[in-house]
Amino acid sequence: DLLFAALSVVCTGYIALFFNDIAMRGGKALPHDILLGALAMLLVLEAGRRVLGRTLPALALLFLLYCVFGRYAPSIFAHRGYSAARIIQHMYLTPEGIFGVALGVSSTFVFMFILFGSFLSAGGGARFFNDLALALSGRSTGGPAKVAILASGLLGTINGSSVANVATTGTFTIPLMKKTGYTPEDAGAIEACASTGGQLLPPIMGAGAFIMSEFLSVPYARIVAAATIPALLYYGAILANVHLRARRENIGRLDPNALPRALDILKRDGHLLLPIAAVVFLLLRGYTPLMAAFRGILCLMAVCALRRHTRFTMRDIVAALEDGAKNALGTAIACAVVGFIVGTTSLTALGFNLSGNIVDFAGGALLPTLLLSMAACLLLGMGLPTTANYIVTSTIIVPVLLRQGVPALPAHLFVFYFGIMADITPPVCLASFTAAGIAEGRPAATGIAAAKLILPAYLLPYAFIYSPAILLQHSGFVEIAAVVLFSAVGILALAAASQGYIFSPTGAPSRILSAGAGFLCFIPGKSFPLFGVLLFAALAFGSFRRSRVPAKNEHAPEGA
């Protein structure tokens, strides 16, 4: 380990010390460059194996082999092949490989926000969010599940991994759900979906917002504004399914006497919201993410000093720094490993070739292209942390969408969403499997339950393309309001179809009509969505009337 550490310092230190010299010779590799580059690549792969597991390093190694043996690949992916020296030079000495945009963002913006999250947790942030979620939703129908949704969403946005979020909040929320009647599989599915959604929730979006801003060269505030409504609709889909399921199965509330009062929680720890508000304010005012997070940490330490139970000691500060460094290490290594994939794509023109092949296979039509892109994102995103996930999917799939004329921001958000949703989409759904382990449930059944729970949200990214008003893109207030209304009703209708309940249990015909109404709400334009809204309103009215009329003869034969 000491030898590897020393070699890492040598390989990275060489780039730092002789950067100007390397730039002046245009990245041309000298013999010692090749040696150091080969060592650096091996060290990155080994670090990835130790920290991230085998999946991502194996994928990176597969891409590197493709660089060498591309001439033997199928004709649609074939290229002339490159020598080992050329590959090492590209990966080590150019900004297209290890030391690319992704690693640069992770070592500056992302690192500082991870550090902010560590200080927030050390100051009692995790306890505050859990208690606040209990107070706000514990008394409602299906309260434990709603507690999980709120707590996981609040914590997930500053956590760079769906799996890590499940492991953090699931130990508290999953046993709570099981106590009130949820099966282990359902409890795990709810926690997995809620934790995964935290990566989609502004202002931080699991650090994906910063990398997206850097890739697109657009202001961070624009990314956050575009992602806000879809994130709220995503959580609306989970809440709708959970609420209707709880009403259908009569899953009770938590004991009100055992729950904290929201006002008491805010009086005790409400000051912890001030640093978060300060960070968001600074970002929206145009401060760099690095400076906003740094000032947020200073603000956090200042407000925590106001209360004895949140005041930082020197031991707390050291622990927060250590925790932040450990968490940031995984993200940085993931970005370095992903550099091999990005470098392969640029060296071999894989992205250009793949985009052309997908468009040709789809017959030039947009919808089949989107369906194929969705499948590719779900496949490529399996097992990857948020930052690595987004970098891989955007590098390979975004060119496909751009070739079809899709604007850049909707294209990037499309692949970002589906890449993240790979964590809850079978067959390899790591967030669901992690939750199943905590819940002591069946992994496969938990994965299927999670995919079913979030089924309405699979339509949201298509709205980015066909109804860009949902991203606040080039639209007036009326158009934005209409798209949001249609999407919300569509999600509710699909949830009702999935759960077989609106205001009362619904039969198969009503569920089919409800599903049809939900899909109509997502069709571009106004006529079909309006018809879908009216159809679901009629179904809801009928269900409401049935719920208000008690059965006259409970023992009458079925169908009487």
XYZ file of C-alpha atoms in Angstrom:
560
model
C 0.000 0.000 0.000
C 2.836 2.396 0.808
C 4.471 1.585 -2.526
C 1.215 2.259 -4.378
C 0.787 5.528 -2.489
C 4.324 6.635 -3.371
C 3.849 5.743 -7.043
C 0.556 7.663 -7.087
C 2.314 10.772 -5.792
C 5.014 10.418 -8.451
C 2.554 9.919 -11.334
C 0.257 12.797 -10.389
C 3.083 15.038 -9.204
C 4.786 14.730 -12.583
C 1.699 16.140 -14.335
C 1.415 18.970 -11.815
C 5.090 19.956 -11.945
C 5.653 19.636 -15.691
C 2.218 20.646 -16.960
C 3.536 23.629 -18.946
C 6.251 21.546 -20.564
C 3.744 18.861 -21.573
C 1.413 21.515 -22.981
C 4.227 23.175 -24.973
C 5.044 19.925 -26.765
C 1.365 19.349 -27.540
C 1.029 16.299 -25.346
C 3.661 14.396 -27.331
C 4.777 11.454 -25.216
C 8.387 10.852 -24.229
C 9.554 7.388 -23.102
C 9.293 8.236 -19.408
C 5.783 9.648 -20.037
C 4.679 6.254 -21.303
C 6.134 4.502 -18.251
C 4.499 6.897 -15.789
C 1.247 6.812 -17.748
C 1.100 3.019 -17.661
C 1.716 3.061 -13.908
C -0.970 5.724 -13.433
C -3.538 3.705 -15.383
C -2.824 0.546 -13.384
C -3.034 2.479 -10.114
C -6.373 4.045 -11.079
C -7.841 0.646 -11.960
C -6.594 -0.887 -8.702
C -7.911 2.038 -6.663
C -11.254 1.659 -8.418
C -11.357 -2.053 -7.614
C -10.664 -1.412 -3.935
C -13.070 1.475 -3.457
C -15.845 0.840 -5.989
C -15.791 -2.896 -6.520
C -15.113 -4.706 -9.768
C -17.940 -3.441 -11.979
C -16.664 -0.016 -13.032
C -12.966 -0.994 -13.392
C -13.998 -4.028 -15.452
C -16.088 -1.794 -17.709
C -13.165 0.625 -18.085
C -10.807 -2.258 -18.901
C -13.262 -3.471 -21.538
C -13.195 -0.035 -23.181
C -9.381 -0.002 -23.117
C -9.303 -3.398 -24.813
C -11.685 -1.997 -27.417
C -9.080 0.704 -28.150
C -6.502 -1.976 -28.899
C -8.614 -4.591 -30.678
C -11.149 -2.342 -32.393
C -10.311 -3.796 -35.806
C -11.839 -7.101 -34.661
C -15.085 -5.538 -33.411
C -18.342 -5.849 -35.397
C -18.299 -3.608 -38.451
C -20.610 -0.983 -36.966
C -18.149 -0.447 -34.080
C -14.862 -1.271 -35.831
C -11.900 1.107 -35.969
C -8.275 0.721 -37.000
C -6.973 0.016 -33.480
C -4.341 1.925 -31.525
C -0.974 1.054 -30.040
C -0.464 0.859 -26.289
C 1.751 3.961 -26.385
C -0.927 5.994 -28.199
C -3.609 4.905 -25.724
C -1.430 5.712 -22.702
C -0.549 9.119 -24.136
C -4.235 9.915 -24.727
C -5.359 8.744 -21.294
C -2.504 10.268 -19.274
C -1.349 13.421 -21.043
C -4.556 14.884 -22.489
C -7.690 16.312 -20.818
C -9.708 13.585 -22.556
C -8.604 10.834 -20.181
C -7.868 10.472 -16.480
C -7.332 14.180 -15.838
C -10.490 15.274 -17.615
C -13.359 17.588 -16.783
C -15.000 15.019 -14.519
C -11.994 14.605 -12.232
C -11.474 18.363 -12.182
C -15.046 19.008 -11.078
C -14.978 16.203 -8.503
C -11.763 17.486 -6.924
C -13.099 21.037 -6.562
C -16.869 21.619 -6.561
C -17.979 18.100 -5.666
C -15.369 17.661 -2.942
C -16.406 20.869 -1.212
C -20.089 19.919 -1.235
C -19.336 16.448 0.096
C -17.378 18.151 2.865
C -20.359 20.428 3.508
C -22.593 17.362 3.818
C -20.177 15.758 6.286
C -20.161 18.866 8.465
C -23.959 19.048 8.265
C -24.269 15.421 9.408
C -21.752 16.006 12.207
C -23.836 18.970 13.347
C -26.956 16.816 13.669
C -28.396 17.215 10.175
C -29.320 13.551 9.718
C -31.155 13.457 13.049
C -32.914 16.731 12.235
C -34.163 15.537 8.834
C -35.394 12.212 10.243
C -37.198 13.861 13.150
C -38.719 16.522 10.912
C -39.961 13.873 8.479
C -41.502 11.955 11.395
C -43.245 15.055 12.675
C -44.588 16.138 9.291
C -45.832 12.834 7.885
C -45.952 10.259 10.679
C -49.583 11.050 11.530
C -50.912 10.566 7.991
C -52.089 7.363 6.313
C -49.062 5.241 5.477
C -47.026 7.547 7.690
C -43.868 5.398 8.023
C -43.486 5.170 4.251
C -43.939 8.917 3.876
C -41.342 9.457 6.595
C -38.929 7.351 4.526
C -39.698 9.354 1.394
C -39.138 12.740 3.026
C -36.066 11.766 5.045
C -34.373 9.975 2.152
C -35.088 12.820 -0.241
C -33.696 15.467 2.098
C -30.537 13.503 2.809
C -30.146 12.080 -0.677
C -29.598 15.367 -2.456
C -26.279 15.906 -0.630
C -25.278 12.245 -0.951
C -23.538 11.131 -4.124
C -24.878 7.581 -4.160
C -28.317 5.979 -4.034
C -26.857 2.906 -2.369
C -25.121 4.952 0.343
C -28.348 6.849 0.974
C -30.283 3.593 1.408
C -27.668 2.335 3.856
C -27.828 5.600 5.824
C -31.567 6.221 6.134
C -32.842 2.690 5.549
C -31.600 1.413 8.906
C -34.108 3.798 10.514
C -37.019 3.903 8.050
C -37.294 0.262 6.943
C -37.859 -1.233 10.444
C -40.393 1.556 11.053
C -42.353 0.559 7.939
C -42.251 -3.146 8.768
C -43.692 -2.471 12.224
C -46.839 -0.936 10.733
C -47.657 -3.679 8.247
C -45.451 -3.244 5.188
C -43.876 -6.415 3.840
C -40.060 -6.495 3.764
C -40.134 -6.224 -0.027
C -42.461 -3.208 -0.039
C -40.512 -1.469 2.721
C -37.260 -1.997 0.840
C -38.784 -0.828 -2.444
C -40.112 2.399 -0.931
C -36.765 3.217 0.664
C -34.850 2.405 -2.536
C -37.070 4.636 -4.688
C -36.950 7.510 -2.203
C -33.172 7.316 -1.802
C -32.633 7.156 -5.545
C -34.811 10.231 -6.016
C -32.462 12.218 -3.806
C -29.946 12.142 -6.658
C -32.502 13.936 -8.849
C -33.504 16.552 -6.294
C -32.056 20.086 -6.453
C -30.113 21.970 -5.303
C -27.202 19.491 -5.416
C -28.577 16.452 -7.282
C -25.880 14.155 -5.946
C -23.253 16.547 -7.388
C -24.553 15.850 -10.896
C -25.760 19.439 -11.283
C -22.218 20.808 -11.104
C -20.824 18.412 -13.695
C -23.786 19.076 -15.989
C -23.234 22.815 -15.658
C -19.570 22.333 -16.572
C -20.345 20.078 -19.548
C -23.016 22.394 -20.962
C -21.293 25.671 -20.042
C -24.587 27.004 -18.692
C -25.227 28.636 -15.314
C -25.803 26.297 -12.398
C -29.054 28.133 -11.564
C -30.491 27.155 -14.944
C -29.774 23.466 -14.304
C -31.461 23.632 -10.889
C -34.491 25.493 -12.231
C -34.963 22.956 -15.025
C -34.667 19.964 -12.673
C -36.995 21.198 -9.923
C -40.438 20.362 -11.351
C -39.449 16.866 -12.604
C -37.922 16.043 -9.202
C -41.106 17.092 -7.403
C -43.193 15.020 -9.824
C -40.904 12.029 -9.213
C -41.583 12.227 -5.489
C -45.240 12.850 -6.249
C -45.302 9.492 -8.045
C -43.874 7.707 -5.003
C -46.211 9.493 -2.575
C -49.265 8.778 -4.738
C -48.490 5.057 -4.905
C -47.703 4.864 -1.196
C -50.827 6.768 -0.155
C -53.201 4.767 -2.355
C -51.589 1.501 -1.259
C -51.966 2.479 2.402
C -55.631 3.405 1.904
C -56.340 0.175 0.034
C -54.706 -2.063 2.637
C -55.658 0.113 5.614
C -52.057 0.531 6.755
C -52.210 2.583 9.918
C -50.552 5.717 11.134
C -47.817 5.956 13.723
C -48.844 6.557 17.317
C -49.310 10.357 17.546
C -48.217 10.339 21.185
C -44.847 8.848 20.210
C -44.150 11.417 17.493
C -42.277 14.688 17.930
C -43.980 17.986 17.130
C -42.686 19.798 14.069
C -42.537 23.092 15.954
C -40.408 21.529 18.684
C -38.041 20.049 16.099
C -37.677 23.392 14.344
C -37.064 25.173 17.641
C -34.372 22.652 18.543
C -32.576 22.238 15.216
C -34.195 24.647 12.761
C -31.022 26.715 12.660
C -29.466 23.909 10.586
C -31.616 25.047 7.663
C -29.814 28.393 7.534
C -26.537 27.078 6.026
C -28.473 25.161 3.352
C -30.469 28.280 2.520
C -27.235 30.281 2.433
C -25.623 27.867 -0.040
C -28.653 27.941 -2.348
C -28.801 31.744 -2.142
C -25.113 32.104 -2.994
C -25.382 29.699 -5.915
C -28.375 31.543 -7.329
C -26.521 34.828 -6.911
C -23.801 33.529 -9.219
C -21.103 32.490 -6.743
C -19.014 29.535 -7.831
C -20.047 26.219 -6.256
C -16.634 26.044 -4.585
C -17.063 29.399 -2.864
C -20.735 28.778 -2.030
C -19.946 25.467 -0.318
C -16.966 26.950 1.537
C -19.044 29.822 2.885
C -21.805 27.342 3.682
C -19.400 25.407 5.917
C -18.396 28.612 7.703
C -22.065 29.544 8.137
C -22.834 26.046 9.439
C -20.108 26.205 12.066
C -21.292 29.662 13.112
C -24.966 28.731 13.545
C -24.090 25.429 15.245
C -22.147 27.418 17.828
C -25.431 29.081 18.865
C -26.730 25.854 20.460
C -24.799 23.715 22.894
C -26.028 20.387 21.514
C -24.867 21.240 17.963
C -21.676 23.084 18.871
C -18.560 21.667 17.180
C -15.637 20.455 19.238
C -12.196 19.970 17.734
C -12.862 16.229 17.674
C -16.096 16.824 15.713
C -14.265 18.984 13.181
C -11.552 16.379 12.658
C -14.176 13.630 12.311
C -16.130 15.678 9.751
C -12.965 16.357 7.746
C -12.058 12.668 7.813
C -15.564 11.593 6.813
C -15.664 14.144 3.999
C -12.285 13.043 2.658
C -13.305 9.369 2.685
C -16.609 10.074 0.927
C -14.955 12.333 -1.651
C -12.320 9.706 -2.372
C -14.878 7.330 -3.850
C -16.289 10.028 -6.119
C -12.839 11.152 -7.297
C -11.707 7.608 -8.058
C -14.947 6.918 -9.923
C -14.371 10.011 -12.073
C -10.776 8.955 -12.755
C -11.855 5.460 -13.820
C -14.624 6.903 -15.974
C -11.912 8.941 -17.686
C -10.907 5.749 -19.516
C -14.431 5.439 -20.932
C -14.550 9.102 -21.927
C -11.079 8.836 -23.452
C -12.011 5.741 -25.435
C -15.095 7.479 -26.784
C -13.082 10.460 -28.016
C -10.126 8.432 -29.330
C -12.168 5.906 -31.324
C -15.143 8.159 -32.222
C -17.349 5.569 -30.512
C -19.969 8.147 -29.563
C -20.322 9.357 -33.152
C -20.531 5.820 -34.540
C -22.976 4.667 -31.875
C -25.258 7.652 -32.404
C -25.376 6.998 -36.130
C -26.106 3.300 -35.636
C -28.887 3.896 -33.114
C -30.518 6.529 -35.313
C -30.293 4.217 -38.335
C -31.687 1.276 -36.349
C -34.571 3.474 -35.179
C -35.321 4.427 -38.766
C -34.591 8.072 -38.062
C -37.692 8.366 -35.852
C -37.362 10.150 -32.525
C -39.496 7.897 -30.298
C -37.683 4.623 -31.137
C -34.396 6.485 -30.665
C -35.517 7.592 -27.208
C -36.601 4.063 -26.296
C -33.235 2.638 -27.361
C -31.419 5.438 -25.524
C -33.430 4.711 -22.379
C -32.468 1.031 -22.539
C -28.807 1.953 -23.052
C -28.832 4.350 -20.073
C -30.434 1.750 -17.809
C -27.766 -0.722 -18.912
C -24.787 1.639 -18.640
C -25.917 3.081 -15.299
C -25.999 -0.247 -13.465
C -23.903 -0.168 -10.316
C -22.295 3.242 -10.890
C -22.284 6.155 -8.417
C -24.117 9.288 -9.534
C -21.204 11.253 -10.979
C -19.681 8.316 -12.856
C -23.135 7.269 -14.015
C -23.891 10.645 -15.555
C -20.475 11.012 -17.185
C -20.710 7.601 -18.863
C -24.289 7.994 -20.105
C -23.810 11.575 -21.286
C -20.592 10.733 -23.128
C -22.096 7.819 -25.033
C -25.834 8.543 -25.361
C -26.184 12.333 -25.520
C -24.629 12.473 -29.038
C -27.426 10.137 -30.154
C -30.085 12.581 -28.988
C -28.272 15.644 -30.295
C -28.105 14.004 -33.713
C -31.902 13.790 -33.633
C -32.192 17.505 -32.969
C -32.924 17.274 -29.245
C -31.713 20.411 -27.392
C -28.683 19.921 -25.159
C -30.239 20.473 -21.715
C -33.242 18.136 -22.208
C -30.880 15.537 -23.704
C -28.544 15.656 -20.708
C -31.405 15.505 -18.190
C -32.946 12.587 -20.123
C -29.811 10.454 -19.787
C -29.192 11.677 -16.227
C -32.635 10.496 -15.096
C -32.523 7.083 -16.713
C -28.940 6.496 -15.631
C -29.928 7.157 -12.019
C -33.059 5.010 -12.305
C -30.866 2.017 -13.157
C -30.386 1.697 -9.384
C -34.046 0.660 -9.014
C -34.598 -1.075 -12.356
C -34.178 -4.883 -12.539
C -32.188 -6.985 -13.133
C -29.226 -5.161 -11.524
C -30.794 -2.647 -9.135
C -28.220 -2.077 -6.411
C -30.304 0.360 -4.360
C -33.155 -2.157 -4.235
C -30.788 -5.012 -3.362
C -29.221 -2.953 -0.561
C -32.656 -2.120 0.817
C -33.674 -5.786 0.578
C -30.669 -6.726 2.706
C -31.676 -4.255 5.418
C -35.338 -5.321 5.235
C -34.451 -9.037 5.154
C -36.558 -9.392 2.026
C -36.124 -11.144 -1.312
C -33.837 -9.050 -3.559
C -35.556 -9.858 -6.858
C -39.030 -9.223 -5.450
C -37.843 -5.957 -3.917
C -36.440 -4.830 -7.270
C -39.703 -5.622 -9.053
C -41.709 -3.832 -6.347
C -39.484 -0.749 -6.684
C -39.864 -0.643 -10.472
C -43.636 -0.991 -10.125
C -43.757 1.701 -7.461
C -41.968 4.228 -9.638
C -43.546 3.177 -12.944
C -45.208 6.586 -13.621
C -41.831 8.321 -13.311
C -40.467 6.386 -16.301
C -42.551 8.680 -18.507
C -41.146 11.905 -17.062
C -37.910 12.039 -19.120
C -39.958 11.729 -22.307
C -41.771 14.894 -21.279
C -38.367 16.649 -21.233
C -38.149 16.039 -24.977
C -41.747 16.425 -26.114
C -42.917 19.043 -23.588
C -39.865 21.151 -22.662
C -42.111 23.512 -20.698
C -41.730 21.038 -17.827
C -38.072 22.137 -17.728
C -39.109 25.812 -17.835
C -37.643 25.988 -21.341
C -38.839 28.722 -23.715
C -42.406 28.700 -22.382
C -44.857 31.065 -20.752
C -46.569 30.593 -17.412
C -49.795 29.185 -18.884
C -47.987 26.530 -20.915
C -45.797 25.540 -17.962
C -48.830 25.302 -15.660
C -50.711 23.177 -18.207
C -47.822 20.733 -18.665
C -47.321 20.416 -14.900
C -51.053 19.825 -14.375
C -51.246 17.199 -17.116
C -48.122 15.443 -15.813
C -49.362 15.447 -12.211
C -52.753 14.034 -13.190
C -51.049 11.473 -15.425
C -48.860 10.308 -12.554
C -51.856 10.072 -10.214
C -53.870 8.138 -12.811
C -51.048 5.651 -13.380
C -50.606 5.242 -9.625
C -54.340 4.562 -9.279
C -54.137 1.979 -12.056
C -51.143 0.329 -10.410
C -52.686 0.186 -6.926
C -56.315 -0.470 -7.912
C -57.620 2.301 -5.674
C -58.735 5.932 -5.957
C -61.267 6.810 -3.246
C -62.377 3.181 -3.103
C -61.118 -0.079 -4.624
C -61.385 -0.199 -8.418
C -61.927 -3.165 -10.693
C -60.037 -4.220 -13.802
C -62.019 -2.031 -16.264
C -61.448 1.089 -14.163
C -57.753 0.288 -13.790
C -57.351 -0.106 -17.551
C -59.166 3.179 -18.190
C -57.093 4.877 -15.495
C -53.870 3.653 -17.104
C -55.102 4.898 -20.471
C -55.908 8.290 -18.967
C -52.425 8.453 -17.478
C -50.713 7.769 -20.798
C -52.948 10.290 -22.583
C -51.778 12.980 -20.164
C -48.192 12.572 -21.393
C -48.956 12.855 -25.118
C -47.687 16.191 -26.494
C -50.256 18.857 -27.206
C -53.423 19.742 -25.326
C -56.292 17.674 -26.769
C -55.164 14.205 -25.665
C -53.940 15.324 -22.206
C -57.179 17.234 -21.604
C -59.197 14.147 -22.521
C -57.027 12.119 -20.146
C -57.671 14.578 -17.305
C -61.442 14.476 -17.909
C -61.443 10.678 -18.124
C -59.574 10.294 -14.851
C -61.791 12.931 -13.214
C -64.832 10.861 -14.187
C -63.246 7.702 -12.776
C -62.301 9.519 -9.571
C -65.827 10.918 -9.198
C -67.324 7.458 -9.601
C -64.895 6.033 -7.054
C -65.699 8.871 -4.651
C -69.446 8.192 -4.910
C -68.908 4.504 -4.235
C -66.811 5.354 -1.177
C -69.676 7.430 0.261
C -72.341 4.734 -0.173
C -72.139 1.962 2.474
C -72.845 -1.589 1.394
C -76.512 -2.424 2.013
C -75.965 -6.113 2.397
C -72.447 -7.132 3.296
C -73.355 -10.808 2.905
C -74.889 -10.524 -0.542
C -73.315 -12.820 -3.131
C -70.637 -11.253 -5.303
C -72.186 -9.628 -8.375
C -75.644 -9.268 -6.762
